[in-house]
mmCIF file of N, CA and C in Angstrom:
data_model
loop_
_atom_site.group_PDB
_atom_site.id
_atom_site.type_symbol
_atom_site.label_atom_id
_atom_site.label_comp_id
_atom_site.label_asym_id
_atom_site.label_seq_id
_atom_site.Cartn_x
_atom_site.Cartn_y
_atom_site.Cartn_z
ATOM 1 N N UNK A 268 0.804 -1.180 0.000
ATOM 2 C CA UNK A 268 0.000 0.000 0.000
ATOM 3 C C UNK A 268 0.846 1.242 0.000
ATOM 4 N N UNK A 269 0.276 2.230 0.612
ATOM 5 C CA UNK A 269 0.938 3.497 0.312
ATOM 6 C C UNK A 269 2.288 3.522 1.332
ATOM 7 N N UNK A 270 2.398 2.613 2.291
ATOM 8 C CA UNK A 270 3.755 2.705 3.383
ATOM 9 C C UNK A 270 4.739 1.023 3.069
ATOM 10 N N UNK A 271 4.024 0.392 2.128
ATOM 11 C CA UNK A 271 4.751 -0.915 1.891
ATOM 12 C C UNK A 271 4.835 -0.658 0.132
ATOM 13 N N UNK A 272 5.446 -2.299 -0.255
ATOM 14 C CA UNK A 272 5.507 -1.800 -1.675
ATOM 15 C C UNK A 272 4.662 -2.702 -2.278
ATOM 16 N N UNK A 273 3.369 -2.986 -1.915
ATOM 17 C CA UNK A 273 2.443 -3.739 -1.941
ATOM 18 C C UNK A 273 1.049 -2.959 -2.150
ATOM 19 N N UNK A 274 0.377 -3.346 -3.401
ATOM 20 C CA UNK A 274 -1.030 -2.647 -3.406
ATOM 21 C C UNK A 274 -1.940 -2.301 -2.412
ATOM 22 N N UNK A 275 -2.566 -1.307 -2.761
ATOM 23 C CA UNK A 275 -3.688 -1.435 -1.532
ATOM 24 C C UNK A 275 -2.940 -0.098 -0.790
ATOM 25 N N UNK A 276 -4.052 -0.198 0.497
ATOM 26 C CA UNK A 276 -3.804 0.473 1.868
ATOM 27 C C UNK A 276 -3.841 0.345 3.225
ATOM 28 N N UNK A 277 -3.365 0.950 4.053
ATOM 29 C CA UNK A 277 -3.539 0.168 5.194
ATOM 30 C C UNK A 277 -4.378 0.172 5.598
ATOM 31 N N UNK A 278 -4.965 -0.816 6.292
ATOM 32 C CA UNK A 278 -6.376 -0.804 7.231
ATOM 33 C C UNK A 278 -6.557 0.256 7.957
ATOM 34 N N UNK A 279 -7.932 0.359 8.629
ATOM 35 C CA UNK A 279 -8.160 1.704 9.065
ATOM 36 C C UNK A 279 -9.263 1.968 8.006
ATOM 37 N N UNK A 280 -10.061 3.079 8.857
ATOM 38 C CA UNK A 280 -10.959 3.604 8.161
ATOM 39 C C UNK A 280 -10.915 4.846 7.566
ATOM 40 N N UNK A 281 -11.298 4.868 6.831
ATOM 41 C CA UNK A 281 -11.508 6.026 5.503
ATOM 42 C C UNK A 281 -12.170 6.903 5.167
ATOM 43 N N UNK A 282 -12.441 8.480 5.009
ATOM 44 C CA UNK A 282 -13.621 8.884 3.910
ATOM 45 C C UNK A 282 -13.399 8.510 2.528
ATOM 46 N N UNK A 283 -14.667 9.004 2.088
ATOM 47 C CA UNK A 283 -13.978 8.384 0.339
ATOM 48 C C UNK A 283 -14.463 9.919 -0.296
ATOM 49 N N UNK A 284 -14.004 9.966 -1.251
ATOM 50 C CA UNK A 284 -14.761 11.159 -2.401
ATOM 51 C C UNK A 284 -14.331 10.432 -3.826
ATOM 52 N N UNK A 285 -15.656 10.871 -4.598
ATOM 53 C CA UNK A 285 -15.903 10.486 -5.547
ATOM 54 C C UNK A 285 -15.930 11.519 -6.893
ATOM 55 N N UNK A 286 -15.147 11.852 -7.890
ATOM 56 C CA UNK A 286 -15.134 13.146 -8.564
ATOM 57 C C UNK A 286 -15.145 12.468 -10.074
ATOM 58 N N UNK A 287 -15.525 13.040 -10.799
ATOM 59 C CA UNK A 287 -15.547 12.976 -12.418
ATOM 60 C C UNK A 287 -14.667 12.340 -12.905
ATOM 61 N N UNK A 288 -14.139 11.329 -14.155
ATOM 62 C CA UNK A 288 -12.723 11.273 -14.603
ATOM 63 C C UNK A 288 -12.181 12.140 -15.355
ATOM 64 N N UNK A 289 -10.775 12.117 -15.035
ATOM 65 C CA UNK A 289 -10.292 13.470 -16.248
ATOM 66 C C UNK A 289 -10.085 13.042 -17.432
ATOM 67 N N UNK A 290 -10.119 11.375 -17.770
ATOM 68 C CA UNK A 290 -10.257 10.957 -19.033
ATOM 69 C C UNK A 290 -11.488 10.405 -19.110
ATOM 70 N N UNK A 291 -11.853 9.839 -20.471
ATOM 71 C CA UNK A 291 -12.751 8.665 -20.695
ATOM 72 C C UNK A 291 -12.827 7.407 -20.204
ATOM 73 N N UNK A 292 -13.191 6.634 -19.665
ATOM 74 C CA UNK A 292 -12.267 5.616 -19.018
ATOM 75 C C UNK A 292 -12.357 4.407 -19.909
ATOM 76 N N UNK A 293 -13.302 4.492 -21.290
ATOM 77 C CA UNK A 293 -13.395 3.675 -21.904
ATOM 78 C C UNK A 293 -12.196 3.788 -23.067
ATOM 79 N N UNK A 294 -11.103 4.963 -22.798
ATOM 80 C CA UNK A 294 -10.297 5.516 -24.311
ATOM 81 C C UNK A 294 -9.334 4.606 -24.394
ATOM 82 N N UNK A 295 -8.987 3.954 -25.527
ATOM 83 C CA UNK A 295 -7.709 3.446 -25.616
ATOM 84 C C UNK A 295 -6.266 4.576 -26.325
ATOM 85 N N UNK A 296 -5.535 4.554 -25.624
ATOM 86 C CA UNK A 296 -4.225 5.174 -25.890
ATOM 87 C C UNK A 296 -3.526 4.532 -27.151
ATOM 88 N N UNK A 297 -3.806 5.835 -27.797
ATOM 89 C CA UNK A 297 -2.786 5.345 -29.444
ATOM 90 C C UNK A 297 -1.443 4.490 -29.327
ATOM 91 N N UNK A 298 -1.544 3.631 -30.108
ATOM 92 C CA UNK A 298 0.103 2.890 -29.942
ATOM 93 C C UNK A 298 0.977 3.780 -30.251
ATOM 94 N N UNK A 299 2.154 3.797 -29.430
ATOM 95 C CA UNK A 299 3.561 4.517 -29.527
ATOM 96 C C UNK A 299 4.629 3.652 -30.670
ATOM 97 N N UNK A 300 5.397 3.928 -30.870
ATOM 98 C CA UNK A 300 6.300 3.622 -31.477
ATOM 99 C C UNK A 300 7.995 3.374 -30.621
ATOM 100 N N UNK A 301 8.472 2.575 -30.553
ATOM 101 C CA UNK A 301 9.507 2.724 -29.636
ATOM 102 C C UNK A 301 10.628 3.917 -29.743
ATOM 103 N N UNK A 302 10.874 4.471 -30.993
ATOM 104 C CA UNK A 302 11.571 5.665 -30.854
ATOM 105 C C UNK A 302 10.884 7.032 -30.812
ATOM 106 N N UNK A 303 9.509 6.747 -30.312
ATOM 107 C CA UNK A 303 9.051 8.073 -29.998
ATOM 108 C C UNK A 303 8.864 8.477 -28.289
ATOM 109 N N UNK A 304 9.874 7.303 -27.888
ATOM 110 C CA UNK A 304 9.577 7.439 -26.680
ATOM 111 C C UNK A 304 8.911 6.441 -25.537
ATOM 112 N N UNK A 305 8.782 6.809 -24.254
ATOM 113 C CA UNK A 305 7.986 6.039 -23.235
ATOM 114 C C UNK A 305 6.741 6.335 -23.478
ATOM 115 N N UNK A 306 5.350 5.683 -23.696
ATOM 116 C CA UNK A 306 4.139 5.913 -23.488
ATOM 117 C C UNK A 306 3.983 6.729 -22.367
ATOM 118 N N UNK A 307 2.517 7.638 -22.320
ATOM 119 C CA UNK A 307 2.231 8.114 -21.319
ATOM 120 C C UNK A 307 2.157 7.220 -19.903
ATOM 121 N N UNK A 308 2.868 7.856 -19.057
ATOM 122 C CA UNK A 308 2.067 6.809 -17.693
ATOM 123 C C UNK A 308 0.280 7.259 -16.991
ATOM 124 N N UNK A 309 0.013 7.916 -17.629
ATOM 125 C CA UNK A 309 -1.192 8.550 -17.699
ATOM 126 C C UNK A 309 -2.281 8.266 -19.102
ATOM 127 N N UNK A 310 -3.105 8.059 -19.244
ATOM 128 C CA UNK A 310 -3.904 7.856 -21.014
ATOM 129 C C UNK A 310 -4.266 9.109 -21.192
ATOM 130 N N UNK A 311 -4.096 9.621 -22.946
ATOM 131 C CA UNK A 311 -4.020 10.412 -23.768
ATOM 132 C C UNK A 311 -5.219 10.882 -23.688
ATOM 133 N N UNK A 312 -5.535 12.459 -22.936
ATOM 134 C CA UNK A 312 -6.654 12.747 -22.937
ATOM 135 C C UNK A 312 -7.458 13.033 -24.297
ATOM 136 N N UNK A 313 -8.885 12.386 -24.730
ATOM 137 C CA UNK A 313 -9.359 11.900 -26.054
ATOM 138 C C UNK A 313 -11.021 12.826 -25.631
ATOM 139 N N UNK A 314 -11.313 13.207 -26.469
ATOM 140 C CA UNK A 314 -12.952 13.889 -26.762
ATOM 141 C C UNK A 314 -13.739 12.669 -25.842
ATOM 142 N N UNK A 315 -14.629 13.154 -24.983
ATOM 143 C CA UNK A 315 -15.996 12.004 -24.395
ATOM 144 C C UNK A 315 -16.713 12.044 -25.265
ATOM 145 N N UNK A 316 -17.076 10.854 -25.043
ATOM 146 C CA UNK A 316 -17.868 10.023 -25.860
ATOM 147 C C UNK A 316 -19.933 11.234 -26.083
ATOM 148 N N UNK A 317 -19.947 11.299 -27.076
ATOM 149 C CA UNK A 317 -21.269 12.044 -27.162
ATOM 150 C C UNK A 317 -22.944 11.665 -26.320
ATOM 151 N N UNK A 318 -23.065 12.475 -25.813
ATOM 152 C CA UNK A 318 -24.677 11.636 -24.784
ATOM 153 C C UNK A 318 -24.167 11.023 -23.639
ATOM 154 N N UNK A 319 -22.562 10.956 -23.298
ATOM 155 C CA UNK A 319 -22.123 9.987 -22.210
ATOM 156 C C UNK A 319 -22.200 11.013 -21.289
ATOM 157 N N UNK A 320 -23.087 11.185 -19.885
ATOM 158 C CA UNK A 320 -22.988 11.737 -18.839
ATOM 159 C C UNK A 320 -22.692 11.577 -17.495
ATOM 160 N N UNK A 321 -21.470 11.649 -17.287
ATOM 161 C CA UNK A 321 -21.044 11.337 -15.799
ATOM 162 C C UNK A 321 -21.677 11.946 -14.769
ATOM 163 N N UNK A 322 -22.588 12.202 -13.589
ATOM 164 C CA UNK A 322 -23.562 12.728 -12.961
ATOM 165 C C UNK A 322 -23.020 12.048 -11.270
ATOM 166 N N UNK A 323 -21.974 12.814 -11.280
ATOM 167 C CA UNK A 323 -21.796 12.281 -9.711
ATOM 168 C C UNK A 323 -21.910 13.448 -8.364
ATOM 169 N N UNK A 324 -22.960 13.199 -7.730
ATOM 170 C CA UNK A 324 -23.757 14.535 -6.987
ATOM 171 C C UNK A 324 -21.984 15.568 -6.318
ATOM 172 N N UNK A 325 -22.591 16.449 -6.164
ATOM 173 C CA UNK A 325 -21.380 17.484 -5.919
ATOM 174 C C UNK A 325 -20.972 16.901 -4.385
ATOM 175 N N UNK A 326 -22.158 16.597 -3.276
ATOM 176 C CA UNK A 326 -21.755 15.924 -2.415
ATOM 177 C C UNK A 326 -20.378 14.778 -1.774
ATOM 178 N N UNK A 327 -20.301 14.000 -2.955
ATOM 179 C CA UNK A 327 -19.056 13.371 -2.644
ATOM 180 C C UNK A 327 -17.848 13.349 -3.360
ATOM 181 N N UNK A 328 -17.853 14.897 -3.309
ATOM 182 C CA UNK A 328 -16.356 15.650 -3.863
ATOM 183 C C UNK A 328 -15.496 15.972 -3.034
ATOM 184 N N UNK A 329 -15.678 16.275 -2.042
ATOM 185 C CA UNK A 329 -15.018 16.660 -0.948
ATOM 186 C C UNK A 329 -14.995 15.747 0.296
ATOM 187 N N UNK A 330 -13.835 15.736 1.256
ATOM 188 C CA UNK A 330 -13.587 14.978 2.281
ATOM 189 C C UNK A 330 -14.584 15.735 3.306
ATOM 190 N N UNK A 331 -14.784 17.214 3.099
ATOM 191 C CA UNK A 331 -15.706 17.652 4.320
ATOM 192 C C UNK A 331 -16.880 17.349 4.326
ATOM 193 N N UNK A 332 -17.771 16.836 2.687
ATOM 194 C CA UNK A 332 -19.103 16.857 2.737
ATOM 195 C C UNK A 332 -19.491 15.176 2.326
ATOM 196 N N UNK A 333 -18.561 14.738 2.052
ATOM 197 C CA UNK A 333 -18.767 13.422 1.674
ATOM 198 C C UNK A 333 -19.219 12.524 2.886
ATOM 199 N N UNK A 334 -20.527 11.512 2.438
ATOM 200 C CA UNK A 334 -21.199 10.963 4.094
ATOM 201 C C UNK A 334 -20.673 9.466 3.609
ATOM 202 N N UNK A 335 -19.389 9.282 2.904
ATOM 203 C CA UNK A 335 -19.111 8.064 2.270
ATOM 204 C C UNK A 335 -18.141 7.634 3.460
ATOM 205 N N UNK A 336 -17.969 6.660 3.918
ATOM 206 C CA UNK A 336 -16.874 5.936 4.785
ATOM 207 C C UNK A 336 -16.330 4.668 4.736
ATOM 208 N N UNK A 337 -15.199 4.331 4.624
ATOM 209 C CA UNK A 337 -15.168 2.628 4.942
ATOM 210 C C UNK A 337 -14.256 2.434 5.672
ATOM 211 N N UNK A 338 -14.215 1.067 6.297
ATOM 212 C CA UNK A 338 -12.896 0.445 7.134
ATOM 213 C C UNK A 338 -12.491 -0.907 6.374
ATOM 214 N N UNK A 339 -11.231 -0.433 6.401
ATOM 215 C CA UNK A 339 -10.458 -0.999 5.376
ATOM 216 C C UNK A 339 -9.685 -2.349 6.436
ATOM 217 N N UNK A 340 -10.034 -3.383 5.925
ATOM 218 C CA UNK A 340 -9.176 -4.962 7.363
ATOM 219 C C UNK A 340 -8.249 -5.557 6.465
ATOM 220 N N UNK A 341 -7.109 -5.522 7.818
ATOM 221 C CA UNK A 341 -6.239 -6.129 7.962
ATOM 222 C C UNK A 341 -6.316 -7.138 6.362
ATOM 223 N N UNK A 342 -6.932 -7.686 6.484
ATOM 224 C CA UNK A 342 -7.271 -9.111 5.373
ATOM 225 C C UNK A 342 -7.738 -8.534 3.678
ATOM 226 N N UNK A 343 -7.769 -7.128 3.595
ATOM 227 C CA UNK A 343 -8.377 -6.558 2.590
ATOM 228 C C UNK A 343 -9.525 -7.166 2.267
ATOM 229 N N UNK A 344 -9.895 -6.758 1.012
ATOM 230 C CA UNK A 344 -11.226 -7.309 0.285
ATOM 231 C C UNK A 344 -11.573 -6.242 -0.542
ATOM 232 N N UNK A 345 -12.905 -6.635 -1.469
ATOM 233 C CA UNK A 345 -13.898 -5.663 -1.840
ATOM 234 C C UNK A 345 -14.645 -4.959 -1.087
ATOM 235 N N UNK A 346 -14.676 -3.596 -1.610
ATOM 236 C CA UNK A 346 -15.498 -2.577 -0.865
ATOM 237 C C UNK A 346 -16.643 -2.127 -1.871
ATOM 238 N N UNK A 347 -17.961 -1.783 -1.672
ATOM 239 C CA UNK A 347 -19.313 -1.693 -2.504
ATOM 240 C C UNK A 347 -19.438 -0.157 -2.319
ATOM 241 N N UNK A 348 -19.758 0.622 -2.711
ATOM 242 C CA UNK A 348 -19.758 2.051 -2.344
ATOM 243 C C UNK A 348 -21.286 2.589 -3.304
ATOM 244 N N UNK A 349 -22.423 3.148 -2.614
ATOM 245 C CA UNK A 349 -23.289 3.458 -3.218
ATOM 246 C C UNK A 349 -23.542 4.892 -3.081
ATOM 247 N N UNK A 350 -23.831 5.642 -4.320
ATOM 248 C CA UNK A 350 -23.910 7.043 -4.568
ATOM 249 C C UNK A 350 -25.299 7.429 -4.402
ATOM 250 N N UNK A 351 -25.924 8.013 -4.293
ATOM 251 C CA UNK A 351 -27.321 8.680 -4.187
ATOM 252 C C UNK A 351 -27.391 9.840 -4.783
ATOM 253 N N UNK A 352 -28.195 9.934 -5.799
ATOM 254 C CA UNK A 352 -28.584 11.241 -6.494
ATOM 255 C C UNK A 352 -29.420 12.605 -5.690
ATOM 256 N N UNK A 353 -29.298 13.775 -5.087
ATOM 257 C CA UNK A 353 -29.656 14.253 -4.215
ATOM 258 C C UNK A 353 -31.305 14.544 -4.361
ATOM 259 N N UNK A 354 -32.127 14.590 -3.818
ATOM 260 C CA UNK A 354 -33.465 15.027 -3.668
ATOM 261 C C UNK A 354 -34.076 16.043 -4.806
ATOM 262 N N UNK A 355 -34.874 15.340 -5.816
ATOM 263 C CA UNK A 355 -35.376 16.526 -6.747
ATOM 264 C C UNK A 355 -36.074 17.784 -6.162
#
């Protein structure tokens, strides 16, 4: 995790925030060529996709307003995280 050199994080509990992507997440990154270099370690930001709307309430953008939490064990695992669209 972030203090070993092993994925993940340490246990302990968490807020979470949830924000827009800055890419597409469906884009594939143009093939490079080996003398043009190292590929991005990042993907090639590409036009979104048309009608595709990411809609994630402003609520869980921030660590102060976000009511998202988890505790993260020893043993890891999957975590389920559900968003709620705010009150019309």
């Amino acid at each position: 995790g972030s203090v070993k050199d092993e994925p993940g994080v340490p246990p302990g509990g968490y807020k979470v925030i949830v924000v827009e992507p800055l890419f597409d997440p469906e884009a594939i990154a143009p093939p490079t060529k080996p003398e043009d270099g190292p590929a991005p370690a990042v993907g090639i930001p590409q036009p979104k996709k048309t009608g595709t709307k990411v809609a994630i309430p402003g609520q869980y953008a921030s660590p102060e307003s976000t009511p998202l939490t988890i505790e993260v064990s020893p043993t890891g695992g999957s975590i389920a995280l559900e968003l709620k669209s705010a009150t019309p």
